[in-house]
Short mmCIF file of C-alpha atoms and ligand atoms in Angstrom, two decimals:
data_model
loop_
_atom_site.label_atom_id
_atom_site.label_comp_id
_atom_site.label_asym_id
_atom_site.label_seq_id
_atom_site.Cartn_x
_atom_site.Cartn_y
_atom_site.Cartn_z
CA UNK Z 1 0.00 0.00 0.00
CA UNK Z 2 1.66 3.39 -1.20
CA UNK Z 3 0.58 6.96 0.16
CA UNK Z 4 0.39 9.10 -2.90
CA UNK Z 5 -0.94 11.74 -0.65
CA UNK Z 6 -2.22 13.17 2.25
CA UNK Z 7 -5.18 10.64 3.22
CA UNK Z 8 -4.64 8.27 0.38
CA UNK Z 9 -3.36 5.43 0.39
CA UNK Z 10 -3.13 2.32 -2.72
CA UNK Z 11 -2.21 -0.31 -3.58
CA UNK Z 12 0.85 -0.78 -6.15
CA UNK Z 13 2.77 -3.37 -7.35
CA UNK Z 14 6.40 -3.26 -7.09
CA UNK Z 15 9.28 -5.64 -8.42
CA UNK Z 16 11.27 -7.45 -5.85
CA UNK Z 17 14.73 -5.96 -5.75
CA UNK Z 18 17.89 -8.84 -5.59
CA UNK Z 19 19.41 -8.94 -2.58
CA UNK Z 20 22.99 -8.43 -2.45
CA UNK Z 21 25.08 -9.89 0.04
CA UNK Z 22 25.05 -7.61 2.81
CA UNK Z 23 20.96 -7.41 2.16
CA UNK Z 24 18.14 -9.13 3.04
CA UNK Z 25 14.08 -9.30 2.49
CA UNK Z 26 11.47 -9.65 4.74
CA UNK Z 27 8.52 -11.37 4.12
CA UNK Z 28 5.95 -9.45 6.11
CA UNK Z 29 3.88 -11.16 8.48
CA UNK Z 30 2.38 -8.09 10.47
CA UNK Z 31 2.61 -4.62 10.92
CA UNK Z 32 2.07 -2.29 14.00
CA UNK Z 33 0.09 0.82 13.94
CA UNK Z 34 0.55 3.43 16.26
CA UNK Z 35 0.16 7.43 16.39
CA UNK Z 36 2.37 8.18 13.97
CA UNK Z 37 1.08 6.39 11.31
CA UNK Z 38 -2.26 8.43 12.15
CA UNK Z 39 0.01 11.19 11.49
CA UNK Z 40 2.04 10.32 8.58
CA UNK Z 41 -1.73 9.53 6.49
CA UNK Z 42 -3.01 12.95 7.53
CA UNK Z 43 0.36 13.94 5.91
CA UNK Z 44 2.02 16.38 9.42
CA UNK Z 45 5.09 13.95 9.20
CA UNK Z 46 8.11 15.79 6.88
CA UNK Z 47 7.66 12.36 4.29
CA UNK Z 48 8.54 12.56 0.90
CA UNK Z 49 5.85 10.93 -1.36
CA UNK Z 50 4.81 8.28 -2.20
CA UNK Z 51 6.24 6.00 0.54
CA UNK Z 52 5.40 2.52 1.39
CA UNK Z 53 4.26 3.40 5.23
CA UNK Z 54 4.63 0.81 8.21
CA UNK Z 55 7.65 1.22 10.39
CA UNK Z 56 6.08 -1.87 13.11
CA UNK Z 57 7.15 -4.48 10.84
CA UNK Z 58 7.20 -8.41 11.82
CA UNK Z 59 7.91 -11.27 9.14
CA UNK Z 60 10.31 -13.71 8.47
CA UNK Z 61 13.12 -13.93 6.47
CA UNK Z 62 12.48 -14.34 2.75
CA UNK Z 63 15.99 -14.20 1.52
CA UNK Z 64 19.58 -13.31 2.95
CA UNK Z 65 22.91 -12.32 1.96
CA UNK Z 66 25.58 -14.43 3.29
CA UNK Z 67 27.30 -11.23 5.25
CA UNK Z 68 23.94 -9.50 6.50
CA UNK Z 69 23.14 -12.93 8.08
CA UNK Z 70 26.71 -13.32 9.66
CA UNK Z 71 25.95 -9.82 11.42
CA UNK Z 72 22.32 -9.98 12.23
CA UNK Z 73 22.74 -13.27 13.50
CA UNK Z 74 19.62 -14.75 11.60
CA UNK Z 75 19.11 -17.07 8.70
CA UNK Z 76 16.31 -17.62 6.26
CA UNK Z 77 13.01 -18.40 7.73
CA UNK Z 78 13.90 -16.89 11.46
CA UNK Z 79 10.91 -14.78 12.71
CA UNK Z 80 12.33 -11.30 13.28
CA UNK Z 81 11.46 -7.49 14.08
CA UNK Z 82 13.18 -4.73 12.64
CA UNK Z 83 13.90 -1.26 13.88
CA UNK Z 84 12.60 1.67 12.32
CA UNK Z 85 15.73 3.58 11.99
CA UNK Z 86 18.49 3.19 9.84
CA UNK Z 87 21.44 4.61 11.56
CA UNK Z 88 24.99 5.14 9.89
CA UNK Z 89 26.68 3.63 12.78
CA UNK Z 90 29.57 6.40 12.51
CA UNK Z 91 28.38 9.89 12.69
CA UNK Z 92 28.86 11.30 16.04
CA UNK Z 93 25.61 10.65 17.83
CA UNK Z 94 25.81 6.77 16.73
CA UNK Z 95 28.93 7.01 17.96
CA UNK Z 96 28.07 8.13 21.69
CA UNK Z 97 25.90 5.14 21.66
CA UNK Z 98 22.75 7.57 20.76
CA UNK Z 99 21.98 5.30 17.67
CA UNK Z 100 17.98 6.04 17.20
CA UNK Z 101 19.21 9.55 16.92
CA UNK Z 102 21.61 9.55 13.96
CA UNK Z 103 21.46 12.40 11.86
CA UNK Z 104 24.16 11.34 9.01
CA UNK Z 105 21.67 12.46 6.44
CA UNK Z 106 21.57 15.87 7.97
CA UNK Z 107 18.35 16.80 5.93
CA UNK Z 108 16.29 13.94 6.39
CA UNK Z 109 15.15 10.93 8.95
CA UNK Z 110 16.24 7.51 7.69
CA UNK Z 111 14.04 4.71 8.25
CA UNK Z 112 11.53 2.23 7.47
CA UNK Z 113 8.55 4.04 5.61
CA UNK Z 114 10.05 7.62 5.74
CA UNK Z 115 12.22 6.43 2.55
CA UNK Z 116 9.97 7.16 -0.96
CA UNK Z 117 9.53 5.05 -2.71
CA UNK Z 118 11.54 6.87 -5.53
CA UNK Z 119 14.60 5.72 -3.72
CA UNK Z 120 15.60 1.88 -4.63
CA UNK Z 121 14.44 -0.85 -4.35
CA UNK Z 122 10.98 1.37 -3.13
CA UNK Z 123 10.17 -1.51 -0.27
CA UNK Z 124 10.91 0.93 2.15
CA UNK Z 125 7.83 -0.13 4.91
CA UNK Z 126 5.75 -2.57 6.36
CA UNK Z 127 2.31 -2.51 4.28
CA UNK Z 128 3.40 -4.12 2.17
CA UNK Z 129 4.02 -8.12 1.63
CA UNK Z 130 7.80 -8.21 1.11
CA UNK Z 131 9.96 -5.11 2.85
CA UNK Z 132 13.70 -4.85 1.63
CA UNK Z 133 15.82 -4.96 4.24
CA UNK Z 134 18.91 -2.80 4.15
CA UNK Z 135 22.32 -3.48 5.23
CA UNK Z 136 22.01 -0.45 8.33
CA UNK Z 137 18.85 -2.68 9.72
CA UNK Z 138 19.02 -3.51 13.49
CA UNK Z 139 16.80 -6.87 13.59
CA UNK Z 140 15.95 -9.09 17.17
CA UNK Z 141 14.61 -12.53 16.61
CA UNK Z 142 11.15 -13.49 17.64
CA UNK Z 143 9.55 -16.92 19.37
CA UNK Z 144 7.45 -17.64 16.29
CA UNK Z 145 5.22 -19.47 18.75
CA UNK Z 146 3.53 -15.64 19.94
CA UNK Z 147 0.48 -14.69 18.26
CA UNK Z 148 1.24 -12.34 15.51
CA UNK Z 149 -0.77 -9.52 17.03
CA UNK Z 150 0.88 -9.79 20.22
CA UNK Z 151 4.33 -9.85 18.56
CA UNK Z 152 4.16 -6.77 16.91
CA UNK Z 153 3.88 -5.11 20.46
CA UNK Z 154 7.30 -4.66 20.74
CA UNK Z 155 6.73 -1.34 19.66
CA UNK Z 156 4.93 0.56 22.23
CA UNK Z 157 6.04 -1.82 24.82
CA UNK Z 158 9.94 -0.74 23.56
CA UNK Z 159 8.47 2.56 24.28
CA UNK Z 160 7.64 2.31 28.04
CA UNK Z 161 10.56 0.70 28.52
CA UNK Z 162 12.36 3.57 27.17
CA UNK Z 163 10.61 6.51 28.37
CA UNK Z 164 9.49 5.17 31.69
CA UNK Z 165 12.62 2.56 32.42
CA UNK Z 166 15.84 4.13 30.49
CA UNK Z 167 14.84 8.00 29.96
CA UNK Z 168 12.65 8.46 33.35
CA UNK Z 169 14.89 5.98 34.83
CA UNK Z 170 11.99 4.58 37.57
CA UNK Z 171 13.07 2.32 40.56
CA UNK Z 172 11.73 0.46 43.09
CA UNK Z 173 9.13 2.89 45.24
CA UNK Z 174 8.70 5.70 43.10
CA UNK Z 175 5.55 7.34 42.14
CA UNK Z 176 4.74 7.63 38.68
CA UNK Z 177 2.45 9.98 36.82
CA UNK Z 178 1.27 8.56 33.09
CA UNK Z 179 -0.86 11.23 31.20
CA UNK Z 180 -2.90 9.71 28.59
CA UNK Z 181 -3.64 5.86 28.92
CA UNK Z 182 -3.11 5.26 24.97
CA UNK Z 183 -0.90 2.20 23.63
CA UNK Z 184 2.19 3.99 24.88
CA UNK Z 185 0.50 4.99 28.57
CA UNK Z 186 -0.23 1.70 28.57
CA UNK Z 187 3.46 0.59 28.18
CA UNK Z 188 4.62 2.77 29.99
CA UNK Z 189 2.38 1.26 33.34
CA UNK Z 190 3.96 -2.51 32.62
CA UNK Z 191 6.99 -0.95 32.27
CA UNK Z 192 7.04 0.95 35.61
CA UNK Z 193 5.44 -1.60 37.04
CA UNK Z 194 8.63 -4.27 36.00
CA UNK Z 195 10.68 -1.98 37.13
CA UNK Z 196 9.13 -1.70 40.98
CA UNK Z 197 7.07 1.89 41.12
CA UNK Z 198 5.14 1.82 44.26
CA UNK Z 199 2.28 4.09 43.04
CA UNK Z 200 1.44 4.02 39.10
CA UNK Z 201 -0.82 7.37 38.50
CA UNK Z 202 -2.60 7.36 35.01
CA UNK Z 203 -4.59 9.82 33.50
CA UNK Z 204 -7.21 10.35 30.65
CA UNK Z 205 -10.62 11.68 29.55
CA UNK Z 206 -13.77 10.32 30.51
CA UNK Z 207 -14.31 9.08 26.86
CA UNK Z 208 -10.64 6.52 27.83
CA UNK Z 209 -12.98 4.83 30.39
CA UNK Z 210 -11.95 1.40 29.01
CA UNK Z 211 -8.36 2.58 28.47
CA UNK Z 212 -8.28 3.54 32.27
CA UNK Z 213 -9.48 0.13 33.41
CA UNK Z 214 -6.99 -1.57 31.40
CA UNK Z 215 -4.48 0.43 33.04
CA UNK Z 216 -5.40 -0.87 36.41
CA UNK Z 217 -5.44 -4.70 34.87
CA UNK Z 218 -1.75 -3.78 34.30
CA UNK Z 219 -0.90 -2.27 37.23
CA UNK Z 220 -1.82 1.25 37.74
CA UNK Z 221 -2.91 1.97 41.16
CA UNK Z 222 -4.85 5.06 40.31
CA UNK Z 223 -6.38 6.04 37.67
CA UNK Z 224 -8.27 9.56 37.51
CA UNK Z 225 -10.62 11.03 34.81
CA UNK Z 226 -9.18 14.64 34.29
CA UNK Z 227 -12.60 15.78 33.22
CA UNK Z 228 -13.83 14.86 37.03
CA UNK Z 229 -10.77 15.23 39.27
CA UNK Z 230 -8.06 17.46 39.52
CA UNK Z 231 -4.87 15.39 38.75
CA UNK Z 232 -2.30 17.66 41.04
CA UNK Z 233 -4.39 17.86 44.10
CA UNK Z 234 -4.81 13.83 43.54
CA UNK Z 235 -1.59 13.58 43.29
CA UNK Z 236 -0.16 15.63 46.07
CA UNK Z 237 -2.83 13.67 48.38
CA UNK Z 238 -1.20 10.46 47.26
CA UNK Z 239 2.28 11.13 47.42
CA UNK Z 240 1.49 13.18 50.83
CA UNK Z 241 2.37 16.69 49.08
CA UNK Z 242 5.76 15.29 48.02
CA UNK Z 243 4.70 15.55 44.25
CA UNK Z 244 5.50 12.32 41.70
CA UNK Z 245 9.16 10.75 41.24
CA UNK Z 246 8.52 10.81 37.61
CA UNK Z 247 5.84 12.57 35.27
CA UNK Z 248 5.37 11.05 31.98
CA UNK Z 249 3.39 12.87 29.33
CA UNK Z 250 1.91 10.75 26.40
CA UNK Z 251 -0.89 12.60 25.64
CA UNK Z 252 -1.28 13.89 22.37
CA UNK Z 253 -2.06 17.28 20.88
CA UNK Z 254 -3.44 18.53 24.49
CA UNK Z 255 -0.93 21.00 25.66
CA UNK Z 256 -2.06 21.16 29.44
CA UNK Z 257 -0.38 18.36 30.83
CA UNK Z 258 2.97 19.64 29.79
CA UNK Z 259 2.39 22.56 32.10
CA UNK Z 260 0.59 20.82 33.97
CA UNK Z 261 3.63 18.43 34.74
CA UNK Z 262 6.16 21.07 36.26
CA UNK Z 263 3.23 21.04 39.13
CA UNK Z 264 2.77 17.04 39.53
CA UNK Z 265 6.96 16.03 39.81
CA UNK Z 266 8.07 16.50 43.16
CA UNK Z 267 11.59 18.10 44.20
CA UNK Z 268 14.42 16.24 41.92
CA UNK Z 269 11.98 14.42 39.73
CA UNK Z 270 11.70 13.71 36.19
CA UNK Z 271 10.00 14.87 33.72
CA UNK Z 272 9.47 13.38 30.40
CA UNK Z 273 7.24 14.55 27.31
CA UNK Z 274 6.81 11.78 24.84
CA UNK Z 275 3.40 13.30 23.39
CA UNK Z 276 3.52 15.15 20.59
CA UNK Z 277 1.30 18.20 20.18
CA UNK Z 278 1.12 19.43 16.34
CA UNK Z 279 4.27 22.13 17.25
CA UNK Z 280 1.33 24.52 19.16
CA UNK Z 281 2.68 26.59 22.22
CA UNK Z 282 1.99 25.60 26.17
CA UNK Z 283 0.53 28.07 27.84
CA UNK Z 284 1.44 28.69 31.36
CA UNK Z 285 4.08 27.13 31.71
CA UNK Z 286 6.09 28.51 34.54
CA UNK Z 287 9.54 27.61 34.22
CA UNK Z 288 10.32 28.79 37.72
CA UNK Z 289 8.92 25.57 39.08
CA UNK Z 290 11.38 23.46 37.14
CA UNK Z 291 14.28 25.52 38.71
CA UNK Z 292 12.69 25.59 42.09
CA UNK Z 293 12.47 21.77 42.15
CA UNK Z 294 15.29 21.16 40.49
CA UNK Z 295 13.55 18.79 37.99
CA UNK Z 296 15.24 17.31 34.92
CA UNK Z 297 12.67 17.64 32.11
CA UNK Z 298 13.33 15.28 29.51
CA UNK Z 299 11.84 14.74 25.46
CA UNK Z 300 10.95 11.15 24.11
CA UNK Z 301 11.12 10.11 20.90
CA UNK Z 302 13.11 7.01 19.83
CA UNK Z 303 13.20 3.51 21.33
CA UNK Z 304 16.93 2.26 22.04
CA UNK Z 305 17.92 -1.60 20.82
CA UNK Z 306 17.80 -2.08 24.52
CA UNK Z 307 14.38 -1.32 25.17
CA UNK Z 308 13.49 -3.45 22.40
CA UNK Z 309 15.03 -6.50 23.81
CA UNK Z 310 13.28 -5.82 27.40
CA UNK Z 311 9.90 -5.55 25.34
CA UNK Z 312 10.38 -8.66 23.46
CA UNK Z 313 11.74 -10.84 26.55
CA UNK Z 314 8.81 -9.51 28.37
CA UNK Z 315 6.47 -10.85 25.05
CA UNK Z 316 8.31 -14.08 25.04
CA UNK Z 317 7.42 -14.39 29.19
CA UNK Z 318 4.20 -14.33 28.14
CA UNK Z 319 3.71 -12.49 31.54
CA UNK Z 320 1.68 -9.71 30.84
CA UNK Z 321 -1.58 -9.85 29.17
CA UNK Z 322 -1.07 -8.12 25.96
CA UNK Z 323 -3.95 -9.38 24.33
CA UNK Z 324 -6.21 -7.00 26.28
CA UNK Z 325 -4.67 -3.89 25.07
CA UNK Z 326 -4.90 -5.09 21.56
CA UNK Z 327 -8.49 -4.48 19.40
CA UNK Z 328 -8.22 -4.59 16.15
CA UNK Z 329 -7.05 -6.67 13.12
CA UNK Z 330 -6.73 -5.91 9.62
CA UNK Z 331 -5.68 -7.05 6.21
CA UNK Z 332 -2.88 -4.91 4.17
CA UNK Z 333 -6.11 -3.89 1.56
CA UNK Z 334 -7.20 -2.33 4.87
CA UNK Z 335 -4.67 -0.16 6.10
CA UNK Z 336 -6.71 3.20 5.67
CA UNK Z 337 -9.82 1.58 7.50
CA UNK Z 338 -6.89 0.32 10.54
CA UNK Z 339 -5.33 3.89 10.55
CA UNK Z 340 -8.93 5.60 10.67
CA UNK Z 341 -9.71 2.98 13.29
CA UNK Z 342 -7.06 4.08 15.25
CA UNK Z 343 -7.31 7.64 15.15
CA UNK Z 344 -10.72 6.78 16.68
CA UNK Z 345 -12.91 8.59 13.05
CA UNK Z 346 -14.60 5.38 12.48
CA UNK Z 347 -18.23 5.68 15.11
CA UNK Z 348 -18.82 2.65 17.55
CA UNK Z 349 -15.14 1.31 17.44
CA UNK Z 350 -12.83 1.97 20.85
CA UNK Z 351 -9.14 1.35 19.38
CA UNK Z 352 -5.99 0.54 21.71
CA UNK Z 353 -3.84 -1.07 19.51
CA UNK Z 354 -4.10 -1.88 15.99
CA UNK Z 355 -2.25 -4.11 13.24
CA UNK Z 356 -1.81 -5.17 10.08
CA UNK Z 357 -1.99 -8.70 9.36
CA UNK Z 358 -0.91 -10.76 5.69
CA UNK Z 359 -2.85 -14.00 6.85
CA UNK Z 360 -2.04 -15.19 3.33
CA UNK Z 361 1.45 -13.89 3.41
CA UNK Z 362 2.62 -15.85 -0.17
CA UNK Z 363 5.58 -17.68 0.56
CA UNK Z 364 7.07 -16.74 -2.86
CA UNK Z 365 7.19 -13.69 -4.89
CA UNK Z 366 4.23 -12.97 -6.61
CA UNK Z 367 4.40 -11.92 -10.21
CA UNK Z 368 3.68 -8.69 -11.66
CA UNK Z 369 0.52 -9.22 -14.06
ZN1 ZN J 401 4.90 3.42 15.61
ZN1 ZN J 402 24.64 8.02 12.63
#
């Protein structure tokens, strides 16, 4: 499925490329769907089109060159993930170990369906049946014996493991504060929750009733409806005025929690803003409290190869129930329908987490008629 533009999406046919020996292809079994695909089809994301979207991909290995699978470690037929983000490996941020950061291209953001399809061999993403797989990939094998759906979870789980675990850094006894109780608020309470927080604070409107539950079934031990309660004075009850260890804001487009956060962390906390919020302005936001608290406020965007491989040992436990948090299924014809699913546009449908699934994935290449 190609986006030609903003809000359409088709389907095209391309050839497969030959894979070279540093080069593989993926034979896609699943694909993720998150915010940012709601983003990219409403065409806010700097893409160059058309591009093959899909950047939550899951499949097995079609085809491998004899050096890529010496250095990924995998051979044809393994079940794998890839990372999004094609990183140089030599430019200075890879080089301070900041990998899901590389800006080698300068201009533009390499990785899995950012890449137009103008560049070769145009598989580039995810929706899609076949996905080239290029010699900068970063791949982590899968237990082919987890459902698809759950598999491809090792996205927003990655997430909380990042934001909450690596960037917020929570420990055993801390408070956390989650604004907005979406697939990555969600993530973010199983990963505080693995890594010990004694009080797990989510947030969310009254419409994320379900969302808010679910939380609880994964360890929050409050949840509050911001439309009912007012989340500081909650908080400062809880935490007996001492404010929250760490304040994580998922939320997105509402720019009142990121003020809004400066008031819930407590003296030395953390404060990390994950959510994006269309590049609009915060009002009131008084930096004074940051200063007067000394809190480290901290932006979210990537997911290290670390969090990854916490997010897919934690699928592989087959500890957590995942399946909860996931709603929807769809086949590649039906990307638009997942994407408008998931931005919540189609009436009567309560999305947490969405996929793609090939159910008839062929096991050859298909011919070009
Ligand atoms: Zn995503
Ligand atoms: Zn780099």
């Amino acid at each position: 499925m190609v986006q030609t533009a903003p809000r359409v999406l088709e389907a095209r046919r391309f050839e497969l490329p030959r894979i070279g020996p540093d080069e593989g292809l993926l034979r896609v079994e699943a694909c993720g769907i998150c915010g940012s695909d709601c983003e990219q089809f409403e065409g806010v994301l700097p893409v160059e089109l058309p591009v093959v979207p899909g950047h939550e991909p899951l499949g097995f290995i079609e085809e491998i060159g004899d050096e890529a699978a010496k250095r990924w470690g995998v051979r044809k037929g393994d079940r794998v993930v890839v990372e999004a983000i094609l990183s140089c490996g030599g430019c200075r941020l890879c080089r301070s170990g900041r990998r899901h950061l590389c800006q080698a291209d300068g201009k533009r953001f390499c990785a899995y369906a950012y890449m137009p399809v103008s560049e070769s061999p145009s598989l580039w993403g995810a929706y899609a049946e076949f996905m080239y797989l290029d010699p900068r990939s970063v791949l982590h094998k899968i237990d082919p014996s987890v459902p698809a759906e759950t598999a491809v979870m090792y996205n927003p789980l990655g997430a909380g493991f990042r934001w909450a675990g690596e960037i917020g850094g929570v420990q055993e006894g801390d408070t956390v504060v989650i604004m907005g109780p979406g697939q990555r608020g969600l993530a973010c309470v199983i990963a505080a929750r693995e890594a010990g927080a004694e009080h797990i604070i989510v947030s969310g409107l009254s419409s994320d009733a379900r969302k808010l539950e679910l939380a609880e079934s994964y360890g929050a031990t409050h949840t509050f409806d911001v439309d009912e309660h007012h989340l500081v004075d909650e908080v400062a009850e809880i935490t007996g005025h001492r404010g929250a260890d760490v304040v994580i804001d998922v939320s997105s487009y509402a720019v009142a929690p990121v003020a809004q956060s400066l008031s819930l962390a407590g003296r030395g906390g953390t404060v990390v803003l994950a959510g994006v919020k269309g590049m609009k302005e915060v009002p009131a936001f008084v930096s004074d409290l940051a200063v007067h608290k000394e809190l480290t406020i901290h932006g979210a965007l990537g997911v290290t190869s670390s969090a990854f491989r916490a997010a897919i040992d934690l699928i592989e436990a087959g500890s957590v129930n995942l399946e909860a948090m996931h709603t929807h299924n769809f086949p590649l014809s039906q990307a638009e329908l997942a994407i408008r699913t998931l931005a919540g546009e189609i009436e009567g449908e309560e999305a947490i987490h969405c996929c793609l699934i090939n159910s008839e994935s062929p096991p050859h290449p298909v011919e070009d008629t």
